[in-house]
mmCIF file of C-alpha atoms in Angstrom:
data_model
loop_
_atom_site.group_PDB
_atom_site.id
_atom_site.type_symbol
_atom_site.label_atom_id
_atom_site.label_comp_id
_atom_site.label_asym_id
_atom_site.label_seq_id
_atom_site.Cartn_x
_atom_site.Cartn_y
_atom_site.Cartn_z
ATOM 1 C CA MET A 14 -0.052 -0.020 0.045
ATOM 2 C CA GLN A 15 1.338 3.535 -0.938
ATOM 3 C CA THR A 16 2.623 5.509 2.001
ATOM 4 C CA TYR A 17 0.124 8.526 1.290
ATOM 5 C CA ILE A 18 -2.612 6.074 1.342
ATOM 6 C CA VAL A 19 -1.634 4.962 4.767
ATOM 7 C CA ALA A 20 -1.381 8.476 6.031
ATOM 8 C CA PHE A 21 -4.795 9.610 4.812
ATOM 9 C CA THR A 22 -6.484 6.490 6.328
ATOM 10 C CA VAL A 23 -4.973 6.964 9.482
ATOM 11 C CA ALA A 24 -5.825 10.529 9.838
ATOM 12 C CA LEU A 25 -9.346 10.004 8.605
ATOM 13 C CA ALA A 26 -9.733 7.387 11.147
ATOM 14 C CA VAL A 27 -8.362 9.363 14.258
ATOM 15 C CA ALA A 28 -10.166 12.434 13.518
ATOM 16 C CA TYR A 29 -13.549 10.770 13.013
ATOM 17 C CA PHE A 30 -13.184 9.115 16.579
ATOM 18 C CA VAL A 31 -11.255 11.458 18.301
ATOM 19 C CA THR A 32 -13.624 14.334 17.380
ATOM 20 C CA PRO A 33 -16.683 13.174 19.731
ATOM 21 C CA ARG A 34 -13.984 13.131 22.625
ATOM 22 C CA VAL A 35 -12.720 16.889 21.857
ATOM 23 C CA LYS A 36 -16.327 17.879 21.907
ATOM 24 C CA ASP A 37 -17.004 16.678 25.227
ATOM 25 C CA LEU A 38 -13.546 18.490 26.703
ATOM 26 C CA ALA A 39 -14.589 21.690 24.891
ATOM 27 C CA ILE A 40 -17.915 21.538 26.711
ATOM 28 C CA LYS A 41 -15.976 20.835 29.939
ATOM 29 C CA VAL A 42 -13.797 23.774 29.728
ATOM 30 C CA GLY A 43 -16.443 26.008 28.378
ATOM 31 C CA ALA A 44 -14.952 26.499 24.839
ATOM 32 C CA LEU A 45 -18.129 27.374 23.323
ATOM 33 C CA ASP A 46 -19.188 29.572 20.550
ATOM 34 C CA ALA A 47 -21.896 31.756 21.161
ATOM 35 C CA PRO A 48 -24.173 33.236 18.437
ATOM 36 C CA ASP A 49 -24.105 37.066 17.634
ATOM 37 C CA ALA A 50 -25.004 39.200 15.010
ATOM 38 C CA ARG A 51 -22.553 38.145 12.449
ATOM 39 C CA LYS A 52 -22.765 34.229 13.273
ATOM 40 C CA VAL A 53 -25.418 32.088 11.461
ATOM 41 C CA HIS A 54 -25.829 29.401 14.149
ATOM 42 C CA THR A 55 -28.223 30.266 17.018
ATOM 43 C CA ARG A 56 -27.321 28.045 19.803
ATOM 44 C CA PRO A 57 -24.039 27.837 21.654
ATOM 45 C CA ILE A 58 -21.837 25.128 19.975
ATOM 46 C CA PRO A 59 -18.663 23.433 21.320
ATOM 47 C CA ARG A 60 -15.548 24.788 19.341
ATOM 48 C CA MET A 61 -11.617 23.960 19.718
ATOM 49 C CA GLY A 62 -12.414 20.876 17.340
ATOM 50 C CA GLY A 63 -9.333 21.512 15.817
ATOM 51 C CA LEU A 64 -7.536 19.666 18.613
ATOM 52 C CA ALA A 65 -8.696 16.425 16.655
ATOM 53 C CA ILE A 66 -7.424 17.524 13.463
ATOM 54 C CA TYR A 67 -4.009 18.344 14.864
ATOM 55 C CA ALA A 68 -4.018 14.888 16.737
ATOM 56 C CA ALA A 69 -4.892 13.045 13.390
ATOM 57 C CA PHE A 70 -2.484 15.003 11.363
ATOM 58 C CA VAL A 71 0.539 14.422 13.891
ATOM 59 C CA LEU A 72 -0.274 10.462 14.528
ATOM 60 C CA ALA A 73 -0.682 10.074 10.840
ATOM 61 C CA VAL A 74 2.559 11.547 9.894
ATOM 62 C CA LEU A 75 4.571 9.551 12.845
ATOM 63 C CA ALA A 76 2.670 6.409 11.475
ATOM 64 C CA SER A 77 3.863 6.826 7.798
ATOM 65 C CA MET A 78 6.925 8.592 7.462
ATOM 66 C CA TYR A 79 10.500 9.531 8.562
ATOM 67 C CA VAL A 80 10.556 12.766 10.760
ATOM 68 C CA SER A 81 13.299 14.720 8.833
ATOM 69 C CA ARG A 82 14.434 18.170 9.870
ATOM 70 C CA GLU A 83 11.892 19.831 7.717
ATOM 71 C CA VAL A 84 9.017 17.331 8.704
ATOM 72 C CA LEU A 85 10.063 18.208 12.495
ATOM 73 C CA GLY A 86 9.850 21.897 11.827
ATOM 74 C CA LEU A 87 6.220 21.392 10.583
ATOM 75 C CA LEU A 88 5.079 19.868 13.392
ATOM 76 C CA VAL A 89 6.629 22.024 15.856
ATOM 77 C CA GLY A 90 5.187 25.355 14.141
ATOM 78 C CA GLY A 91 1.935 23.629 13.784
ATOM 79 C CA THR A 92 2.023 23.028 17.683
ATOM 80 C CA VAL A 93 2.919 26.668 18.170
ATOM 81 C CA ILE A 94 -0.017 27.542 16.088
ATOM 82 C CA LEU A 95 -2.321 25.287 17.932
ATOM 83 C CA ILE A 96 -1.651 26.628 21.187
ATOM 84 C CA VAL A 97 -2.439 30.102 19.808
ATOM 85 C CA GLY A 98 -5.664 28.750 18.805
ATOM 86 C CA ILE A 99 -6.552 26.879 21.984
ATOM 87 C CA ILE A 100 -5.943 30.039 24.026
ATOM 88 C CA ASP A 101 -8.299 32.304 21.532
ATOM 89 C CA ASP A 102 -10.774 29.662 21.639
ATOM 90 C CA LEU A 103 -10.871 29.605 25.403
ATOM 91 C CA LYS A 104 -10.681 33.355 25.778
ATOM 92 C CA PRO A 105 -10.660 35.621 22.426
ATOM 93 C CA LEU A 106 -7.051 37.111 22.248
ATOM 94 C CA PRO A 107 -6.867 40.880 20.720
ATOM 95 C CA ALA A 108 -6.069 40.996 17.100
ATOM 96 C CA ARG A 109 -2.348 42.186 17.622
ATOM 97 C CA VAL A 110 -1.784 38.888 20.007
ATOM 98 C CA LYS A 111 -2.908 36.516 17.797
ATOM 99 C CA LEU A 112 -1.000 38.165 14.881
ATOM 100 C CA LEU A 113 2.388 38.120 17.230
ATOM 101 C CA GLY A 114 1.425 34.485 17.843
ATOM 102 C CA GLN A 115 1.254 33.684 13.959
ATOM 103 C CA ILE A 116 4.281 35.656 13.408
ATOM 104 C CA VAL A 117 6.154 33.290 15.914
ATOM 105 C CA ALA A 118 4.594 30.083 14.393
ATOM 106 C CA ALA A 119 6.054 31.211 11.017
ATOM 107 C CA SER A 120 9.291 32.158 12.417
ATOM 108 C CA VAL A 121 9.543 28.256 13.671
ATOM 109 C CA LEU A 122 9.759 27.397 9.865
ATOM 110 C CA VAL A 123 12.665 29.900 9.087
ATOM 111 C CA MET A 124 14.489 28.346 12.107
ATOM 112 C CA PHE A 125 14.271 24.992 10.417
ATOM 113 C CA ASP A 126 15.269 26.526 7.044
ATOM 114 C CA ILE A 127 11.764 26.129 5.598
ATOM 115 C CA ARG A 128 11.359 29.282 3.466
ATOM 116 C CA ILE A 129 10.426 30.876 0.189
ATOM 117 C CA GLU A 130 13.867 31.188 -1.656
ATOM 118 C CA TRP A 131 12.342 32.254 -4.997
ATOM 119 C CA LEU A 132 9.249 33.625 -6.827
ATOM 120 C CA THR A 133 7.313 32.213 -10.192
ATOM 121 C CA ASN A 134 8.277 34.491 -13.253
ATOM 122 C CA PRO A 135 5.805 33.531 -15.738
ATOM 123 C CA PHE A 136 7.803 34.967 -18.629
ATOM 124 C CA GLY A 137 11.151 33.240 -17.493
ATOM 125 C CA ASP A 138 12.744 31.090 -14.898
ATOM 126 C CA MET A 139 12.733 31.677 -11.162
ATOM 127 C CA LEU A 140 13.325 35.110 -9.339
ATOM 128 C CA TYR A 141 15.491 34.479 -6.283
ATOM 129 C CA VAL A 142 14.298 36.566 -3.400
ATOM 130 C CA GLU A 143 17.678 36.215 -0.996
ATOM 131 C CA TYR A 144 17.434 38.833 1.776
ATOM 132 C CA LEU A 145 13.644 38.835 1.236
ATOM 133 C CA SER A 146 13.316 35.192 1.835
ATOM 134 C CA ILE A 147 12.501 35.411 5.635
ATOM 135 C CA PRO A 148 9.904 38.323 5.541
ATOM 136 C CA LEU A 149 8.408 36.753 2.408
ATOM 137 C CA THR A 150 7.860 33.440 4.284
ATOM 138 C CA ILE A 151 6.467 34.793 7.322
ATOM 139 C CA LEU A 152 3.976 36.934 5.275
ATOM 140 C CA TRP A 153 3.007 33.891 3.025
ATOM 141 C CA VAL A 154 2.376 31.546 6.465
ATOM 142 C CA VAL A 155 0.856 34.603 8.167
ATOM 143 C CA GLY A 156 -1.610 35.220 4.942
ATOM 144 C CA LEU A 157 -2.835 31.642 4.383
ATOM 145 C CA THR A 158 -3.310 31.043 8.220
ATOM 146 C CA ASN A 159 -5.572 34.044 8.238
ATOM 147 C CA THR A 160 -7.131 33.168 4.973
ATOM 148 C CA VAL A 161 -8.609 29.877 6.071
ATOM 149 C CA ASN A 162 -9.435 31.378 9.588
ATOM 150 C CA LEU A 163 -11.628 33.912 7.917
ATOM 151 C CA ILE A 164 -13.369 31.585 5.616
ATOM 152 C CA ASP A 165 -14.619 29.698 8.562
ATOM 153 C CA GLY A 166 -18.070 30.870 8.594
ATOM 154 C CA LEU A 167 -20.472 27.973 7.692
ATOM 155 C CA ASP A 168 -20.616 24.414 9.015
ATOM 156 C CA GLY A 169 -18.219 22.381 7.053
ATOM 157 C CA LEU A 170 -16.716 25.491 5.016
ATOM 158 C CA ALA A 171 -13.138 25.656 6.154
ATOM 159 C CA ALA A 172 -12.853 21.751 6.474
ATOM 160 C CA GLY A 173 -14.394 20.982 3.322
ATOM 161 C CA VAL A 174 -12.475 23.692 1.259
ATOM 162 C CA SER A 175 -9.259 22.592 3.094
ATOM 163 C CA THR A 176 -9.885 19.363 2.235
ATOM 164 C CA ILE A 177 -10.128 20.139 -1.612
ATOM 165 C CA ALA A 178 -7.008 22.091 -1.635
ATOM 166 C CA SER A 179 -5.045 19.423 0.227
ATOM 167 C CA VAL A 180 -6.169 16.890 -2.329
ATOM 168 C CA THR A 181 -5.100 19.045 -5.040
ATOM 169 C CA ILE A 182 -1.745 19.700 -3.705
ATOM 170 C CA LEU A 183 -1.441 16.164 -3.387
ATOM 171 C CA LEU A 184 -2.445 14.942 -6.774
ATOM 172 C CA VAL A 185 0.232 17.720 -8.069
ATOM 173 C CA ALA A 186 2.866 16.333 -5.758
ATOM 174 C CA LEU A 187 2.115 12.742 -6.905
ATOM 175 C CA GLN A 188 2.333 13.835 -10.483
ATOM 176 C CA GLN A 189 5.842 15.848 -10.008
ATOM 177 C CA ASN A 190 6.785 12.697 -7.664
ATOM 178 C CA PHE A 191 7.357 14.905 -4.446
ATOM 179 C CA TRP A 192 6.589 12.005 -1.824
ATOM 180 C CA THR A 193 7.187 13.912 1.300
ATOM 181 C CA VAL A 194 4.508 16.592 0.259
ATOM 182 C CA ALA A 195 2.074 14.170 -0.862
ATOM 183 C CA VAL A 196 2.210 12.207 2.417
ATOM 184 C CA LEU A 197 1.766 15.299 4.385
ATOM 185 C CA THR A 198 -1.122 16.756 2.345
ATOM 186 C CA ALA A 199 -2.580 13.018 2.479
ATOM 187 C CA ALA A 200 -2.845 13.357 6.137
ATOM 188 C CA LEU A 201 -4.114 16.667 6.143
ATOM 189 C CA ALA A 202 -6.817 16.002 3.868
ATOM 190 C CA GLY A 203 -7.802 12.690 5.924
ATOM 191 C CA SER A 204 -7.740 14.948 9.324
ATOM 192 C CA ALA A 205 -10.081 17.695 7.663
ATOM 193 C CA LEU A 206 -12.262 14.943 6.074
ATOM 194 C CA GLY A 207 -12.680 12.906 9.236
ATOM 195 C CA PHE A 208 -13.286 16.025 11.281
ATOM 196 C CA LEU A 209 -15.855 17.143 8.724
ATOM 197 C CA GLN A 210 -18.325 14.078 9.199
ATOM 198 C CA HIS A 211 -19.191 15.848 12.637
ATOM 199 C CA ASN A 212 -18.764 19.665 11.248
ATOM 200 C CA PHE A 213 -21.084 19.499 8.311
ATOM 201 C CA ASN A 214 -24.459 21.122 8.803
ATOM 202 C CA PRO A 215 -25.960 20.972 11.172
ATOM 203 C CA ALA A 216 -22.413 20.847 12.815
ATOM 204 C CA LYS A 217 -21.886 19.289 16.186
ATOM 205 C CA ILE A 218 -18.655 20.971 16.980
ATOM 206 C CA PHE A 219 -16.697 24.009 15.232
ATOM 207 C CA MET A 220 -13.135 23.724 14.647
ATOM 208 C CA GLY A 221 -12.656 26.982 15.977
ATOM 209 C CA ASP A 222 -9.349 28.850 15.389
ATOM 210 C CA THR A 223 -7.585 26.062 16.677
ATOM 211 C CA GLY A 224 -8.220 24.016 13.630
ATOM 212 C CA SER A 225 -8.854 26.767 10.948
ATOM 213 C CA MET A 226 -5.193 28.467 11.865
ATOM 214 C CA PHE A 227 -3.588 25.127 11.941
ATOM 215 C CA LEU A 228 -5.212 24.006 8.521
ATOM 216 C CA GLY A 229 -4.313 27.388 6.880
ATOM 217 C CA TYR A 230 -0.496 27.299 8.584
ATOM 218 C CA MET A 231 -0.141 23.547 7.297
ATOM 219 C CA LEU A 232 -1.090 24.252 3.993
ATOM 220 C CA ALA A 233 1.252 27.308 3.713
ATOM 221 C CA ALA A 234 4.076 25.620 5.328
ATOM 222 C CA ILE A 235 3.794 22.332 3.164
ATOM 223 C CA SER A 236 3.580 24.521 0.064
ATOM 224 C CA ILE A 237 7.032 26.021 0.972
ATOM 225 C CA LEU A 238 8.362 22.658 1.540
ATOM 226 C CA GLY A 239 7.215 21.718 -2.049
ATOM 227 C CA ALA A 240 8.782 24.618 -3.499
ATOM 228 C CA VAL A 241 12.171 24.309 -1.661
ATOM 229 C CA LYS A 242 12.325 20.471 -2.861
ATOM 230 C CA SER A 243 11.208 21.375 -6.576
ATOM 231 C CA ALA A 244 12.826 23.288 -9.272
ATOM 232 C CA ALA A 245 9.352 23.774 -10.931
ATOM 233 C CA THR A 246 8.427 27.448 -11.231
ATOM 234 C CA ILE A 247 4.307 26.141 -10.560
ATOM 235 C CA ALA A 248 5.053 24.945 -6.850
ATOM 236 C CA LEU A 249 3.592 28.031 -5.450
ATOM 237 C CA ILE A 250 1.266 28.818 -7.880
ATOM 238 C CA VAL A 251 -0.664 25.788 -7.500
ATOM 239 C CA PRO A 252 -1.829 26.286 -3.466
ATOM 240 C CA ILE A 253 -2.725 29.990 -4.463
ATOM 241 C CA VAL A 254 -4.870 28.775 -7.145
ATOM 242 C CA ALA A 255 -6.397 25.794 -5.012
ATOM 243 C CA LEU A 256 -7.016 28.164 -2.336
ATOM 244 C CA GLY A 257 -8.398 30.680 -4.850
ATOM 245 C CA LEU A 258 -11.747 30.770 -2.729
ATOM 246 C CA PRO A 259 -10.655 31.835 0.609
ATOM 247 C CA ILE A 260 -7.884 34.087 -0.757
ATOM 248 C CA LEU A 261 -10.221 35.874 -3.063
ATOM 249 C CA ASP A 262 -12.895 36.272 -0.537
ATOM 250 C CA THR A 263 -10.482 37.632 1.879
ATOM 251 C CA ALA A 264 -8.930 40.071 -0.704
ATOM 252 C CA PHE A 265 -12.477 41.231 -1.468
ATOM 253 C CA ALA A 266 -13.094 42.071 2.552
ATOM 254 C CA ILE A 267 -10.187 44.118 2.452
ATOM 255 C CA ILE A 268 -11.101 46.085 -0.693
ATOM 256 C CA ARG A 269 -14.735 46.504 0.426
ATOM 257 C CA ARG A 270 -13.908 47.676 3.862
ATOM 258 C CA TYR A 271 -11.005 49.989 2.275
ATOM 259 C CA MET A 272 -13.513 51.498 -0.300
ATOM 260 C CA SER A 273 -16.206 51.870 2.701
ATOM 261 C CA GLY A 274 -13.709 53.589 4.875
ATOM 262 C CA ARG A 275 -13.923 50.980 7.380
ATOM 263 C CA PRO A 276 -11.152 49.471 9.549
ATOM 264 C CA ILE A 277 -9.902 46.270 7.328
ATOM 265 C CA PHE A 278 -9.867 44.150 10.542
ATOM 266 C CA LYS A 279 -13.343 44.891 11.674
ATOM 267 C CA PRO A 280 -15.735 42.125 10.590
ATOM 268 C CA ASP A 281 -18.524 42.669 8.632
ATOM 269 C CA LYS A 282 -21.524 40.548 6.881
ATOM 270 C CA GLY A 283 -20.234 41.064 3.149
ATOM 271 C CA HIS A 284 -18.117 37.598 3.004
ATOM 272 C CA LEU A 285 -19.310 35.323 -0.196
ATOM 273 C CA HIS A 286 -21.064 32.784 2.306
ATOM 274 C CA HIS A 287 -23.131 35.866 3.821
ATOM 275 C CA ARG A 288 -24.136 37.024 0.555
ATOM 276 C CA LEU A 289 -25.315 33.485 -0.507
ATOM 277 C CA LEU A 290 -27.280 33.489 2.559
ATOM 278 C CA GLU A 291 -29.142 36.597 1.818
ATOM 279 C CA MET A 292 -29.694 35.129 -1.842
ATOM 280 C CA GLY A 293 -31.918 32.604 -0.067
ATOM 281 C CA LEU A 294 -29.601 29.645 -0.211
ATOM 282 C CA THR A 295 -29.736 27.160 2.968
ATOM 283 C CA GLN A 296 -26.376 26.784 4.624
ATOM 284 C CA LYS A 297 -25.938 23.117 3.172
ATOM 285 C CA GLN A 298 -26.690 24.867 -0.342
ATOM 286 C CA ALA A 299 -24.160 27.771 0.149
ATOM 287 C CA VAL A 300 -21.413 25.466 1.378
ATOM 288 C CA LEU A 301 -21.896 22.776 -1.236
ATOM 289 C CA LEU A 302 -21.952 25.631 -4.124
ATOM 290 C CA MET A 303 -18.482 26.832 -2.608
ATOM 291 C CA TYR A 304 -17.138 23.450 -2.612
ATOM 292 C CA VAL A 305 -18.010 23.003 -6.390
ATOM 293 C CA ILE A 306 -16.286 26.399 -6.853
ATOM 294 C CA SER A 307 -13.154 25.175 -4.758
ATOM 295 C CA GLY A 308 -13.220 22.110 -6.882
ATOM 296 C CA CYS A 309 -12.992 23.916 -10.011
ATOM 297 C CA LEU A 310 -10.297 25.943 -9.038
ATOM 298 C CA GLY A 311 -8.684 22.690 -7.753
ATOM 299 C CA LEU A 312 -8.859 21.384 -11.042
ATOM 300 C CA SER A 313 -7.536 24.625 -12.709
ATOM 301 C CA ALA A 314 -4.525 24.474 -10.487
ATOM 302 C CA ILE A 315 -3.855 20.751 -11.755
ATOM 303 C CA ALA A 316 -4.035 22.041 -15.467
ATOM 304 C CA LEU A 317 -1.585 24.687 -14.726
ATOM 305 C CA THR A 318 1.164 21.964 -14.295
ATOM 306 C CA GLU A 319 0.037 20.549 -17.943
ATOM 307 C CA VAL A 320 0.068 23.448 -19.775
ATOM 308 C CA ASN A 321 3.132 25.929 -21.038
ATOM 309 C CA LYS A 322 3.584 29.259 -19.139
ATOM 310 C CA SER A 323 1.781 31.288 -21.555
ATOM 311 C CA LEU A 324 -1.459 29.475 -21.227
ATOM 312 C CA GLY A 325 -0.942 29.009 -17.598
ATOM 313 C CA ALA A 326 -0.850 32.938 -17.315
ATOM 314 C CA PHE A 327 -3.896 33.239 -19.324
ATOM 315 C CA ILE A 328 -5.700 30.783 -17.188
ATOM 316 C CA VAL A 329 -4.756 32.723 -13.989
ATOM 317 C CA ILE A 330 -5.896 36.057 -15.620
ATOM 318 C CA ALA A 331 -9.310 34.345 -16.581
ATOM 319 C CA LEU A 332 -9.942 32.874 -13.248
ATOM 320 C CA LEU A 333 -9.235 36.641 -11.910
ATOM 321 C CA GLY A 334 -11.687 38.220 -14.343
ATOM 322 C CA VAL A 335 -14.214 35.471 -13.690
ATOM 323 C CA ALA A 336 -13.971 36.048 -10.075
ATOM 324 C CA PHE A 337 -14.164 40.011 -10.045
ATOM 325 C CA ILE A 338 -17.108 39.730 -12.393
ATOM 326 C CA GLY A 339 -18.892 37.343 -9.873
ATOM 327 C CA ALA A 340 -18.107 39.040 -6.768
ATOM 328 C CA ARG A 341 -19.639 42.235 -8.303
ATOM 329 C CA LYS A 342 -22.918 40.733 -9.384
ATOM 330 C CA ILE A 343 -23.241 38.809 -5.906
ATOM 331 C CA GLY A 344 -22.279 41.991 -4.158
ATOM 332 C CA VAL A 345 -19.224 40.763 -2.361
ATOM 333 C CA LEU A 346 -17.369 44.034 -3.015
ATOM 334 C CA LYS A 347 -20.636 46.350 -2.027
ATOM 335 C CA ALA A 348 -20.243 48.197 1.217
ATOM 336 C CA THR A 349 -22.159 46.399 4.071
ATOM 337 C CA LYS A 350 -22.499 46.753 7.905
ATOM 338 C CA SER A 351 -19.447 46.467 10.054
ATOM 339 C CA ILE A 352 -19.864 44.258 12.983
ATOM 340 C CA GLU A 353 -17.930 44.680 16.209
ATOM 341 C CA SER A 354 -16.139 41.638 17.467
ATOM 342 C CA HIS A 355 -16.172 40.757 20.964
#
């Protein structure tokens, strides 16, 4: 049996069976997500489900692969971001403190020599970043960590989108013979999918910041590891396209808040999932539609590895064009009421 299949299976089973135990723990320690004006659930739901995702991922990795220095760096950094998430789920941290924790977790990767050393040049080879390597690595990791964190607004949304993104990177890694990346993404996909069984609408438990930040962090870190091991200029483009939905939703939120003169970090009800609910879709319908969009983006990311650079650039530009037209029609860029976070 292929190692990545073992990793996926172990992660899936552990996440599925551990999640109910984590739910009991969350209730016991008072880690409950209370409803408010911005959220769509109407009763307190246990959160901190990311503990099950983390346990499943770590056990799957330990059971299926040799822990090299790079893999150890990922596990240590993932543990740091998990701790930040646990604290935030128990008692919400100020935005600056949470950001500091994310930066510390990203810096762990740098300490283990997992860093972005070059950027893709669509019209040539690679652009080596040299002294910008460390800040770019931290920016990438913190950015993707918050991107997945921000899309966690409907039952099963973040877990499903992360599963699709992980499978996309897994397929590309297998195609390119990046076995370490393949095993890691298989473990991550299994962890998210196992948790999703308890998180899909109606959710019995939320992953909380413990889970959403961990998933975003690991997707960012594994992508860097893939770029370090690969000479292909496509390495960092694939995760960007695969995670296109949460990345664009975050970008549109920043644009929307800036244009309306509101603080960029103040939450509002203008995210894509909010707009879909306002259009009359149920939670399940909205989430399934966003799964389909993520799946299409995943297929596009895989296609990018099979075409020449000019066609690849055209595909990316076309995707951006469609995204902006869709955002305008749905109203994602339209100013909306801000919600004070508590």
